[in-house]
Each structure stands twice: as structure tokens, then as C-alpha cells.
Amino acid sequence: MAGSAGAPVKAKARKDIWTLIKEAKDREKKAAASNNSSNNNNNNGAPSNEEAIETTLFVVGSKGAGKSSMIMRFLDRDEAPSPSVALEYTFGRRTRGVNSTKDVTHIWELAGGVFLSDLLDIPITEANIHSTTFVIVVDLADPASVLETLEGLLDKIRSRVSKILDGLEQRGSKRPKALRSYASKKYGSEHPDKDVVKLSPVPLVIVGSKYDEFKDMESEKRKLICKFLRYVAHMNGASLVFVSQKDENLVARVITPNVSHFAFRGSAIKTVAIDHNKPIVVMAGQDTLSQIGLPPSEMAKEALQKTLERVDLSKFPEPAIDAMRAQKEYVACGIGEWDLHPRCDSEELEKLRRGNDRKSKDKDALGGGLGGLVSIANSSKEKKKSKTYSRAKASQMGVA
């Protein structure tokens, strides 16, 4: 005690209220940063609850496939969609959380299918490529247009995205690598097709519309089209869903949560449906080539092309239409090639052939007759012209 009596005593430093407030604020910022880091790690890069979300959706696809209707349903707008012209813009907004965080999704709709796809170069930029999702809508009621629509739009999207990402990489940006890494996570290191698929760096969703009409087609045709669409979606790292605007339950169960997942980073659909007798629902990375049953080659596309070129109209007999169809096939194949078209009725085609021959002879005869009439008319005109009477000639001849 005596030894400590002479030791100096240090007075505890006092802090004013402003210093205390500043330190409290600093502690709050450090805690928030720590929480954001943990949330990002747990949510695979998803924004925290306090961070506003801003995304971009590009809705493209077949003309008249129901793109505008789908957008209106997602935005919960009770109004009849008007025909789209070129490239149209709208947006969706939602408020969430106790702090009323405002999330926004920018929605671009491209009209005209593949024809106006070059217009996509305008809104797809380096500023929004990391938050962009492409929704390709194909018309299941018109299977012949599916192949052309998918090929044209997928090529255009891949070309534009690659051009933007290449430019970012040349300037040292890390975004292209992050986008490709995030896309590969959907398939995982254990996926059997991870070395075969050509993943899109940005999310793709293929929507098959008018399922209410598609389900009434022949079973084998539906099966082949479903396999083809699953194959294209799987090879490009896209999600595939079928929908009908006339089925409220299907829209609420598939389209609304699926679009919300990409627009507002909501929960992804966990349902998987690959039966061709039901609406297809397969998210990216959930399918495999072994389940699809098609090899990773051009065989799938060739098989679909051949099937779509032969539309079975036997279920809808119409005498006039059948006759015109048979005549068209007759003209296309020519005489002596009946064996190339076993679908054509030989007796009916023979009648058409005789009728065409008769028409051809009548036409030739008529042409010859008209030619003779024309020549006679011309000769008569010449004779009449040579015998034309005039007072001048009469005066020269001395005729009063």
C-alpha cells in the first residue's frame, strides 16, 4: 500500500455525447457489413434485405404467342393488351421490408419475332448485362415456327451477350467471369452433362405458350416437340415452362413465380415436370440428356424438322381442301413420280392429271384460236386502213 501511495493516478478520459454517437454509428456499420457478407455467401450473391433490386427482362418470341398477355398478368394489370410495335418498354415495382425498399424491374418487349431482333442491340448494354434475363416465348399451337424462332433468337442473344462480355473483359472487368461462374453453379460439378452443354452467361427462360391447344395434338408429335424443347433448353442452360393464359392455376403456379424469381430475385420453382402429357416445368440444371433421350447432335433438330413438315390433316377431312392439297402435291412431284407421295390417293390424282391435261389442251386451242382471231383482226384493220376515204384524196382524184 505504501509503495503505491506515491504512484500517479491516471484519470479516465471522458467522451462527449458526439463522440459516443459516432462510435455507435461505426459499430452499426461494421455489423451491417458483416451481415451483408454472410447473406451474400448464403444466397449465392443475392442482394441483402436492405439493398434495392434493379433488374431487366427482355421478352421476345413468336408473333402472337402471348408475350404482352404474359407481361400484363405478371404485373397484375387488368387490361386488354394491345398489339406490340417494334420495341416497347414498361416496368414493374414492388415495396418490401420494414424500410419500404423499392425494387424495380425494367421490361422490354420485342415484337415481330426474329425479324426485328436487331433492335435488341439498343437496350442490352454493359450497364445492365449483369442483371438481365431473356424470356423467349414460342407458340406451341404453331409447331412449325418453333424451330426458326428459337434458332434465330438464341443466335442473336448469344452474339450480343458475347460482344458485350468480350468488351468488358478487354477492359479488365470481372463481371464476365462472375456471370459464367454463377451460370455453371446451376449445373454443379456432379452434373453428367456439365462438359457438353453450352451455358448462357445470362439467365434464359423458354416459355411454351398456348398449351391448351398443344395438349390436343397427337401424342407422338407432342412427345417429340417436348423432347426437342427440353434438349434446346438443357444445352443452353435455360429453364423451360409450358403455360396457357386460359388456365389461371397454371399461370399462378408457373409463370408468376418463375418471372418473379428473375425479376425480383424470389425463390426458384422446385417443381419438375417432364411428362409430355402434362405442362413441362424444368428449371436450368434439372434435366439430363439421359432423361431427354436425345443425343447431343443435330439428330434432334432434323427429326423435328421432318415431323413438322408433315402435318397430319386426316383428322380434319375437308373435300375441297384435300383436293387442293392433292393437286399441290401432284404439281410438286410431277408426272411419273407418284411413288414419292404415298399419301396421295392415286385415283384422285389420276383424275386431276386428266383434268390438267384437258385444261392444257383447251388452253392451247384457245390460245391458237385467239391468235387466229388476232391475225384476222389485224389484216382486216390493214385492209380497212388502205381503203380509208378522205375528201383530200377525193379532190386530188378529181372527184366532186
Tab-separated table of C-alpha atoms in Angstrom:
chain	number	residue	atom	x	y	z
A	1	MET	CA	0.000	0.000	0.000
A	2	ALA	CA	2.844	2.320	0.901
A	3	GLY	CA	4.592	1.613	-2.367
A	4	SER	CA	1.536	2.542	-4.311
A	5	ALA	CA	0.896	5.720	-2.423
A	6	GLY	CA	3.404	7.682	-4.412
A	7	ALA	CA	2.334	6.265	-7.838
A	8	PRO	CA	0.484	8.759	-10.070
A	9	VAL	CA	-3.182	8.015	-10.708
A	10	LYS	CA	-4.379	8.375	-14.352
A	11	ALA	CA	-7.792	9.976	-14.696
A	12	LYS	CA	-10.209	8.140	-17.054
A	13	ALA	CA	-10.732	10.093	-20.277
A	14	ARG	CA	-14.219	11.454	-20.682
A	15	LYS	CA	-16.094	11.373	-24.017
A	16	ASP	CA	-18.683	13.871	-25.053
A	17	ILE	CA	-22.014	12.809	-26.478
A	18	TRP	CA	-20.963	13.384	-30.106
A	19	THR	CA	-18.035	11.005	-29.781
A	20	LEU	CA	-20.281	8.345	-28.277
A	21	ILE	CA	-22.795	8.727	-31.126
A	22	LYS	CA	-20.027	8.450	-33.711
A	23	GLU	CA	-18.662	5.271	-32.169
A	24	ALA	CA	-22.132	3.746	-32.019
A	25	LYS	CA	-22.676	4.529	-35.693
A	26	ASP	CA	-19.336	2.945	-36.577
A	27	ARG	CA	-20.285	-0.218	-34.720
A	28	GLU	CA	-23.595	-0.371	-36.569
A	29	LYS	CA	-21.854	-0.026	-39.944
A	30	LYS	CA	-19.412	-2.818	-39.113
A	31	ALA	CA	-22.257	-5.082	-38.023
A	32	ALA	CA	-24.236	-4.333	-41.185
A	33	ALA	CA	-21.196	-5.043	-43.382
A	34	SER	CA	-20.650	-8.344	-41.590
A	35	ASN	CA	-24.304	-9.327	-42.054
A	36	ASN	CA	-24.236	-8.404	-45.752
A	37	SER	CA	-21.144	-10.524	-46.286
A	38	SER	CA	-22.728	-13.555	-44.634
A	39	ASN	CA	-26.003	-13.062	-46.532
A	40	ASN	CA	-24.199	-12.873	-49.858
A	41	ASN	CA	-22.318	-16.058	-49.096
A	42	ASN	CA	-25.507	-17.872	-48.121
A	43	ASN	CA	-27.618	-16.562	-51.014
A	44	ASN	CA	-25.077	-17.014	-53.836
A	45	GLY	CA	-24.650	-13.322	-54.423
A	46	ALA	CA	-28.269	-12.302	-53.898
A	47	PRO	CA	-28.750	-8.800	-52.513
A	48	SER	CA	-29.384	-8.288	-48.815
A	49	ASN	CA	-32.789	-7.410	-47.427
A	50	GLU	CA	-31.946	-3.710	-47.278
A	51	GLU	CA	-30.475	-3.453	-50.769
A	52	ALA	CA	-32.796	-2.377	-53.585
A	53	ILE	CA	-33.086	-4.753	-56.541
A	54	GLU	CA	-32.976	-3.499	-60.120
A	55	THR	CA	-33.239	-5.996	-62.977
A	56	THR	CA	-34.029	-6.082	-66.692
A	57	LEU	CA	-36.271	-8.563	-68.520
A	58	PHE	CA	-36.295	-8.961	-72.292
A	59	VAL	CA	-39.425	-10.730	-73.519
A	60	VAL	CA	-39.008	-11.941	-77.112
A	61	GLY	CA	-40.528	-14.672	-79.254
A	62	SER	CA	-43.087	-15.651	-81.857
A	63	LYS	CA	-45.585	-13.141	-83.150
A	64	GLY	CA	-48.975	-13.583	-81.493
A	65	ALA	CA	-47.612	-16.032	-78.926
A	66	GLY	CA	-48.964	-14.063	-75.959
A	67	LYS	CA	-45.944	-12.048	-74.809
A	68	SER	CA	-47.971	-8.958	-73.914
A	69	SER	CA	-50.598	-11.014	-72.094
A	70	MET	CA	-47.928	-12.708	-70.016
A	71	ILE	CA	-46.399	-9.359	-69.042
A	72	MET	CA	-49.792	-7.953	-68.063
A	73	ARG	CA	-50.549	-10.989	-65.920
A	74	PHE	CA	-47.206	-10.713	-64.145
A	75	LEU	CA	-47.723	-7.002	-63.461
A	76	ASP	CA	-51.285	-7.749	-62.313
A	77	ARG	CA	-52.758	-5.241	-64.736
A	78	ASP	CA	-56.371	-5.900	-65.601
A	79	GLU	CA	-56.376	-4.513	-69.113
A	80	ALA	CA	-56.503	-5.953	-72.605
A	81	PRO	CA	-53.061	-5.999	-74.225
A	82	SER	CA	-52.694	-4.051	-77.445
A	83	PRO	CA	-50.583	-5.284	-80.383
A	84	SER	CA	-46.920	-4.527	-79.763
A	85	VAL	CA	-44.980	-2.354	-82.171
A	86	ALA	CA	-41.219	-2.859	-82.593
A	87	LEU	CA	-39.626	-2.482	-79.142
A	88	GLU	CA	-41.818	-1.476	-76.198
A	89	TYR	CA	-40.928	-0.688	-72.596
A	90	THR	CA	-42.713	-0.955	-69.277
A	91	PHE	CA	-41.647	-1.607	-65.698
A	92	GLY	CA	-42.722	-3.331	-62.540
A	93	ARG	CA	-42.202	-2.157	-58.976
A	94	ARG	CA	-42.642	-3.641	-55.538
A	95	THR	CA	-42.079	-2.407	-51.995
A	96	ARG	CA	-40.782	-4.757	-49.329
A	97	GLY	CA	-39.366	-4.785	-45.823
A	98	VAL	CA	-39.833	-2.539	-42.838
A	99	ASN	CA	-37.789	0.143	-44.553
A	100	SER	CA	-40.050	0.065	-47.653
A	101	THR	CA	-37.230	-0.895	-50.013
A	102	LYS	CA	-38.325	-0.274	-53.602
A	103	ASP	CA	-37.385	-2.920	-56.173
A	104	VAL	CA	-37.705	-2.236	-59.911
A	105	THR	CA	-37.658	-4.483	-62.958
A	106	HIS	CA	-37.375	-2.967	-66.434
A	107	ILE	CA	-39.325	-4.956	-69.031
A	108	TRP	CA	-38.601	-4.717	-72.753
A	109	GLU	CA	-40.853	-6.497	-75.246
A	110	LEU	CA	-39.674	-7.179	-78.786
A	111	ALA	CA	-42.391	-7.556	-81.429
A	112	GLY	CA	-42.065	-9.291	-84.772
A	113	GLY	CA	-40.190	-12.401	-83.660
A	114	VAL	CA	-36.810	-12.848	-85.348
A	115	PHE	CA	-37.491	-10.156	-87.950
A	116	LEU	CA	-36.787	-7.232	-85.581
A	117	SER	CA	-34.200	-8.946	-83.381
A	118	ASP	CA	-31.515	-6.399	-84.306
A	119	LEU	CA	-33.372	-3.892	-82.125
A	120	LEU	CA	-32.082	-5.778	-79.075
A	121	ASP	CA	-28.714	-4.121	-79.606
A	122	ILE	CA	-30.189	-0.874	-78.259
A	123	PRO	CA	-31.344	-1.758	-74.718
A	124	ILE	CA	-28.803	-4.548	-73.965
A	125	THR	CA	-25.786	-2.668	-72.635
A	126	GLU	CA	-22.782	-3.107	-70.368
A	127	ALA	CA	-24.671	-1.310	-67.622
A	128	ASN	CA	-27.459	-3.904	-67.356
A	129	ILE	CA	-25.953	-7.138	-68.715
A	130	HIS	CA	-25.260	-8.489	-65.214
A	131	SER	CA	-28.928	-8.125	-64.181
A	132	THR	CA	-30.561	-9.208	-67.456
A	133	THR	CA	-32.831	-12.190	-68.116
A	134	PHE	CA	-34.160	-13.246	-71.521
A	135	VAL	CA	-37.631	-14.782	-71.813
A	136	ILE	CA	-38.235	-16.477	-75.189
A	137	VAL	CA	-41.905	-17.225	-75.875
A	138	VAL	CA	-42.715	-19.841	-78.543
A	139	ASP	CA	-46.161	-20.693	-79.878
A	140	LEU	CA	-46.906	-24.363	-79.156
A	141	ALA	CA	-50.040	-24.126	-81.293
A	142	ASP	CA	-47.791	-23.425	-84.311
A	143	PRO	CA	-45.012	-26.044	-84.044
A	144	ALA	CA	-43.612	-25.196	-87.472
A	145	SER	CA	-42.495	-21.775	-86.174
A	146	VAL	CA	-40.798	-23.079	-83.015
A	147	LEU	CA	-37.544	-24.160	-84.646
A	148	GLU	CA	-36.991	-20.966	-86.636
A	149	THR	CA	-37.881	-18.740	-83.678
A	150	LEU	CA	-35.555	-20.473	-81.229
A	151	GLU	CA	-32.631	-20.682	-83.622
A	152	GLY	CA	-32.836	-17.053	-84.693
A	153	LEU	CA	-33.327	-15.536	-81.240
A	154	LEU	CA	-30.800	-17.741	-79.433
A	155	ASP	CA	-28.159	-16.879	-82.025
A	156	LYS	CA	-28.934	-13.172	-81.693
A	157	ILE	CA	-28.884	-13.232	-77.888
A	158	ARG	CA	-25.663	-15.226	-77.723
A	159	SER	CA	-23.983	-12.931	-80.241
A	160	ARG	CA	-24.973	-9.718	-78.445
A	161	VAL	CA	-24.095	-11.014	-74.978
A	162	SER	CA	-20.703	-12.325	-76.145
A	163	LYS	CA	-19.868	-8.988	-77.743
A	164	ILE	CA	-20.618	-7.083	-74.530
A	165	LEU	CA	-18.761	-9.517	-72.268
A	166	ASP	CA	-15.724	-9.543	-74.578
A	167	GLY	CA	-15.580	-5.763	-74.392
A	168	LEU	CA	-15.771	-5.858	-70.592
A	169	GLU	CA	-13.011	-8.465	-70.371
A	170	GLN	CA	-10.715	-6.402	-72.564
A	171	ARG	CA	-11.001	-3.579	-70.040
A	172	GLY	CA	-10.264	-5.879	-67.132
A	173	SER	CA	-13.801	-6.242	-65.764
A	174	LYS	CA	-14.521	-9.229	-63.526
A	175	ARG	CA	-18.228	-9.323	-64.321
A	176	PRO	CA	-17.986	-11.755	-67.297
A	177	LYS	CA	-16.162	-14.331	-65.199
A	178	ALA	CA	-18.643	-13.908	-62.338
A	179	LEU	CA	-21.626	-14.372	-64.683
A	180	ARG	CA	-20.179	-17.547	-66.220
A	181	SER	CA	-19.305	-18.909	-62.803
A	182	TYR	CA	-22.818	-18.295	-61.491
A	183	ALA	CA	-24.344	-19.963	-64.569
A	184	SER	CA	-22.201	-23.084	-64.115
A	185	LYS	CA	-23.307	-23.391	-60.462
A	186	LYS	CA	-26.805	-24.271	-61.645
A	187	TYR	CA	-25.428	-27.474	-63.117
A	188	GLY	CA	-22.837	-28.201	-60.454
A	189	SER	CA	-19.663	-30.225	-60.656
A	190	GLU	CA	-21.526	-33.545	-60.420
A	191	HIS	CA	-23.910	-32.982	-63.325
A	192	PRO	CA	-23.354	-35.659	-66.030
A	193	ASP	CA	-23.680	-33.144	-68.891
A	194	LYS	CA	-21.560	-30.313	-67.495
A	195	ASP	CA	-18.895	-30.800	-70.192
A	196	VAL	CA	-21.404	-30.992	-73.056
A	197	VAL	CA	-23.775	-28.064	-72.512
A	198	LYS	CA	-23.027	-24.557	-73.778
A	199	LEU	CA	-24.296	-22.438	-70.917
A	200	SER	CA	-25.543	-18.926	-71.454
A	201	PRO	CA	-23.816	-16.405	-69.153
A	202	VAL	CA	-27.165	-14.676	-68.600
A	203	PRO	CA	-30.378	-16.430	-67.493
A	204	LEU	CA	-32.643	-17.793	-70.244
A	205	VAL	CA	-36.262	-18.885	-69.920
A	206	ILE	CA	-38.123	-20.627	-72.758
A	207	VAL	CA	-41.896	-20.332	-72.386
A	208	GLY	CA	-44.179	-22.556	-74.463
A	209	SER	CA	-47.478	-20.683	-74.745
A	210	LYS	CA	-50.975	-21.854	-75.767
A	211	TYR	CA	-50.624	-25.174	-74.023
A	212	ASP	CA	-54.415	-25.516	-74.098
A	213	GLU	CA	-54.194	-26.035	-77.882
A	214	PHE	CA	-50.964	-28.001	-77.795
A	215	LYS	CA	-52.330	-30.704	-75.478
A	216	ASP	CA	-54.917	-31.727	-78.097
A	217	MET	CA	-52.275	-32.669	-80.686
A	218	GLU	CA	-51.185	-36.220	-81.407
A	219	SER	CA	-49.308	-37.880	-78.573
A	220	GLU	CA	-46.225	-38.767	-80.624
A	221	LYS	CA	-45.967	-35.275	-82.034
A	222	ARG	CA	-46.269	-33.720	-78.576
A	223	LYS	CA	-43.652	-36.112	-77.260
A	224	LEU	CA	-41.131	-35.192	-79.971
A	225	ILE	CA	-41.702	-31.445	-79.601
A	226	CYS	CA	-41.349	-31.663	-75.810
A	227	LYS	CA	-38.103	-33.592	-76.152
A	228	PHE	CA	-36.763	-31.086	-78.643
A	229	LEU	CA	-37.596	-28.081	-76.448
A	230	ARG	CA	-36.088	-29.803	-73.397
A	231	TYR	CA	-32.978	-30.547	-75.438
A	232	VAL	CA	-32.566	-26.931	-76.606
A	233	ALA	CA	-33.208	-25.555	-73.110
A	234	HIS	CA	-30.818	-28.010	-71.471
A	235	MET	CA	-27.989	-27.419	-73.951
A	236	ASN	CA	-28.230	-23.633	-73.499
A	237	GLY	CA	-28.646	-23.642	-69.726
A	238	ALA	CA	-32.213	-22.351	-69.957
A	239	SER	CA	-35.361	-23.042	-67.982
A	240	LEU	CA	-38.400	-24.422	-69.805
A	241	VAL	CA	-42.052	-23.973	-68.822
A	242	PHE	CA	-45.368	-24.508	-70.624
A	243	VAL	CA	-48.285	-22.196	-69.935
A	244	SER	CA	-51.769	-21.293	-71.067
A	245	GLN	CA	-53.291	-17.897	-70.427
A	246	LYS	CA	-56.662	-19.628	-70.176
A	247	ASP	CA	-55.520	-21.700	-67.202
A	248	GLU	CA	-55.443	-19.453	-64.144
A	249	ASN	CA	-53.972	-22.165	-61.940
A	250	LEU	CA	-51.114	-22.841	-64.344
A	251	VAL	CA	-50.281	-19.135	-64.642
A	252	ALA	CA	-50.262	-18.645	-60.873
A	253	ARG	CA	-48.258	-21.819	-60.274
A	254	VAL	CA	-45.672	-21.468	-63.035
A	255	ILE	CA	-45.394	-18.110	-64.789
A	256	THR	CA	-45.850	-15.667	-61.925
A	257	PRO	CA	-43.304	-17.251	-59.536
A	258	ASN	CA	-40.876	-18.010	-62.358
A	259	VAL	CA	-40.814	-14.449	-63.705
A	260	SER	CA	-40.729	-13.085	-60.150
A	261	HIS	CA	-37.673	-15.237	-59.459
A	262	PHE	CA	-35.699	-13.444	-62.165
A	263	ALA	CA	-37.326	-10.025	-61.813
A	264	PHE	CA	-37.205	-9.659	-58.023
A	265	ARG	CA	-34.847	-12.481	-57.013
A	266	GLY	CA	-37.621	-14.530	-55.463
A	267	SER	CA	-37.444	-18.223	-54.711
A	268	ALA	CA	-36.943	-20.506	-57.695
A	269	ILE	CA	-39.526	-23.111	-58.679
A	270	LYS	CA	-38.595	-26.504	-57.275
A	271	THR	CA	-41.242	-28.464	-59.186
A	272	VAL	CA	-40.011	-30.682	-62.028
A	273	ALA	CA	-42.475	-31.999	-64.651
A	274	ILE	CA	-41.097	-33.765	-67.748
A	275	ASP	CA	-44.117	-35.849	-68.777
A	276	HIS	CA	-45.195	-34.813	-72.281
A	277	ASN	CA	-48.815	-35.412	-71.270
A	278	LYS	CA	-48.557	-32.569	-68.741
A	279	PRO	CA	-47.220	-28.977	-68.826
A	280	ILE	CA	-43.416	-29.093	-68.847
A	281	VAL	CA	-41.663	-27.364	-65.938
A	282	VAL	CA	-37.882	-27.758	-65.810
A	283	MET	CA	-35.540	-25.176	-64.351
A	284	ALA	CA	-31.968	-24.821	-65.601
A	285	GLY	CA	-29.753	-27.671	-64.452
A	286	GLN	CA	-32.612	-30.012	-63.509
A	287	ASP	CA	-32.674	-32.007	-66.753
A	288	THR	CA	-30.223	-34.506	-68.264
A	289	LEU	CA	-29.641	-35.894	-71.732
A	290	SER	CA	-30.295	-39.397	-70.452
A	291	GLN	CA	-33.765	-38.314	-69.306
A	292	ILE	CA	-34.473	-36.440	-72.516
A	293	GLY	CA	-33.485	-39.416	-74.634
A	294	LEU	CA	-31.871	-37.423	-77.437
A	295	PRO	CA	-28.151	-37.414	-78.239
A	296	PRO	CA	-26.209	-34.117	-78.238
A	297	SER	CA	-26.170	-33.827	-82.030
A	298	GLU	CA	-28.126	-32.499	-84.994
A	299	MET	CA	-30.391	-35.559	-84.983
A	300	ALA	CA	-32.860	-33.856	-82.680
A	301	LYS	CA	-33.313	-30.870	-84.961
A	302	GLU	CA	-33.549	-32.989	-88.113
A	303	ALA	CA	-36.146	-35.277	-86.559
A	304	LEU	CA	-38.290	-32.326	-85.502
A	305	GLN	CA	-37.965	-30.666	-88.911
A	306	LYS	CA	-39.186	-33.778	-90.724
A	307	THR	CA	-42.086	-34.174	-88.331
A	308	LEU	CA	-43.226	-30.569	-88.622
A	309	GLU	CA	-43.050	-30.658	-92.416
A	310	ARG	CA	-45.651	-33.427	-92.475
A	311	VAL	CA	-48.751	-32.064	-90.800
A	312	ASP	CA	-51.419	-34.758	-90.437
A	313	LEU	CA	-54.704	-33.339	-91.732
A	314	SER	CA	-56.535	-36.676	-91.856
A	315	LYS	CA	-58.311	-35.800	-88.624
A	316	PHE	CA	-59.895	-32.765	-90.257
A	317	PRO	CA	-61.379	-34.001	-93.588
A	318	GLU	CA	-62.437	-31.243	-95.941
A	319	PRO	CA	-63.105	-32.366	-99.563
A	320	ALA	CA	-62.181	-29.036	-101.131
A	321	ILE	CA	-59.032	-28.611	-99.048
A	322	ASP	CA	-57.987	-32.231	-99.600
A	323	ALA	CA	-58.393	-31.826	-103.340
A	324	MET	CA	-56.286	-28.664	-103.374
A	325	ARG	CA	-53.654	-30.365	-101.224
A	326	ALA	CA	-53.524	-33.361	-103.545
A	327	GLN	CA	-53.258	-31.098	-106.581
A	328	LYS	CA	-50.412	-29.172	-104.955
A	329	GLU	CA	-48.525	-32.378	-104.249
A	330	TYR	CA	-49.180	-33.567	-107.809
A	331	VAL	CA	-47.738	-30.389	-109.296
A	332	ALA	CA	-44.775	-30.552	-106.908
A	333	CYS	CA	-43.803	-34.141	-107.740
A	334	GLY	CA	-44.539	-34.144	-111.489
A	335	ILE	CA	-45.716	-36.901	-113.807
A	336	GLY	CA	-44.251	-40.360	-113.249
A	337	GLU	CA	-43.278	-39.743	-109.605
A	338	TRP	CA	-46.384	-40.953	-107.807
A	339	ASP	CA	-44.397	-43.354	-105.660
A	340	LEU	CA	-42.772	-40.383	-103.904
A	341	HIS	CA	-46.121	-39.389	-102.408
A	342	PRO	CA	-47.860	-42.488	-100.985
A	343	ARG	CA	-50.176	-40.202	-99.022
A	344	CYS	CA	-51.894	-39.045	-102.230
A	345	ASP	CA	-54.861	-41.040	-103.477
A	346	SER	CA	-53.919	-42.468	-106.890
A	347	GLU	CA	-57.434	-42.351	-108.356
A	348	GLU	CA	-57.917	-38.760	-107.281
A	349	LEU	CA	-54.532	-37.742	-108.671
A	350	GLU	CA	-55.281	-39.551	-111.935
A	351	LYS	CA	-58.469	-37.533	-112.254
A	352	LEU	CA	-56.535	-34.360	-111.526
A	353	ARG	CA	-53.924	-35.310	-114.099
A	354	ARG	CA	-56.545	-35.888	-116.771
A	355	GLY	CA	-58.246	-32.650	-115.849
A	356	ASN	CA	-54.974	-30.724	-116.029
A	357	ASP	CA	-54.156	-32.297	-119.426
A	358	ARG	CA	-57.610	-31.369	-120.697
A	359	LYS	CA	-57.229	-27.816	-119.402
A	360	SER	CA	-53.811	-27.580	-121.001
A	361	LYS	CA	-55.151	-28.733	-124.397
A	362	ASP	CA	-58.107	-26.371	-124.152
A	363	LYS	CA	-55.749	-23.562	-123.252
A	364	ASP	CA	-53.523	-24.303	-126.249
A	365	ALA	CA	-56.507	-24.494	-128.519
A	366	LEU	CA	-57.902	-21.315	-127.110
A	367	GLY	CA	-54.528	-19.663	-127.491
A	368	GLY	CA	-54.379	-20.761	-131.153
A	369	GLY	CA	-57.917	-19.559	-131.760
A	370	LEU	CA	-57.177	-16.237	-130.152
A	371	GLY	CA	-54.037	-15.951	-132.238
A	372	GLY	CA	-56.029	-16.564	-135.445
A	373	LEU	CA	-58.646	-14.077	-134.420
A	374	VAL	CA	-55.981	-11.507	-133.671
A	375	SER	CA	-54.319	-12.023	-137.062
A	376	ILE	CA	-57.661	-11.783	-138.879
A	377	ALA	CA	-58.494	-8.625	-136.970
A	378	ASN	CA	-55.117	-7.118	-137.833
A	379	SER	CA	-55.463	-7.965	-141.548
A	380	SER	CA	-58.961	-6.502	-141.624
A	381	LYS	CA	-57.642	-3.351	-139.984
A	382	GLU	CA	-54.917	-3.077	-142.591
A	383	LYS	CA	-57.409	-3.540	-145.421
A	384	LYS	CA	-59.731	-1.012	-143.866
A	385	LYS	CA	-56.858	1.374	-143.425
A	386	SER	CA	-55.869	1.036	-147.078
A	387	LYS	CA	-59.443	1.790	-148.202
A	388	THR	CA	-59.919	4.757	-145.934
A	389	TYR	CA	-61.924	7.553	-147.690
A	390	SER	CA	-60.970	11.200	-147.289
A	391	ARG	CA	-62.017	14.422	-149.046
A	392	ALA	CA	-58.380	15.275	-149.699
A	393	LYS	CA	-57.849	12.130	-151.707
A	394	ALA	CA	-61.128	12.720	-153.493
A	395	SER	CA	-60.109	16.247	-154.501
A	396	GLN	CA	-56.787	15.009	-155.847
A	397	MET	CA	-58.579	12.369	-157.892
A	398	GLY	CA	-60.981	14.981	-159.239
A	399	VAL	CA	-63.981	13.547	-157.552
A	400	ALA	CA	-66.525	16.172	-156.558
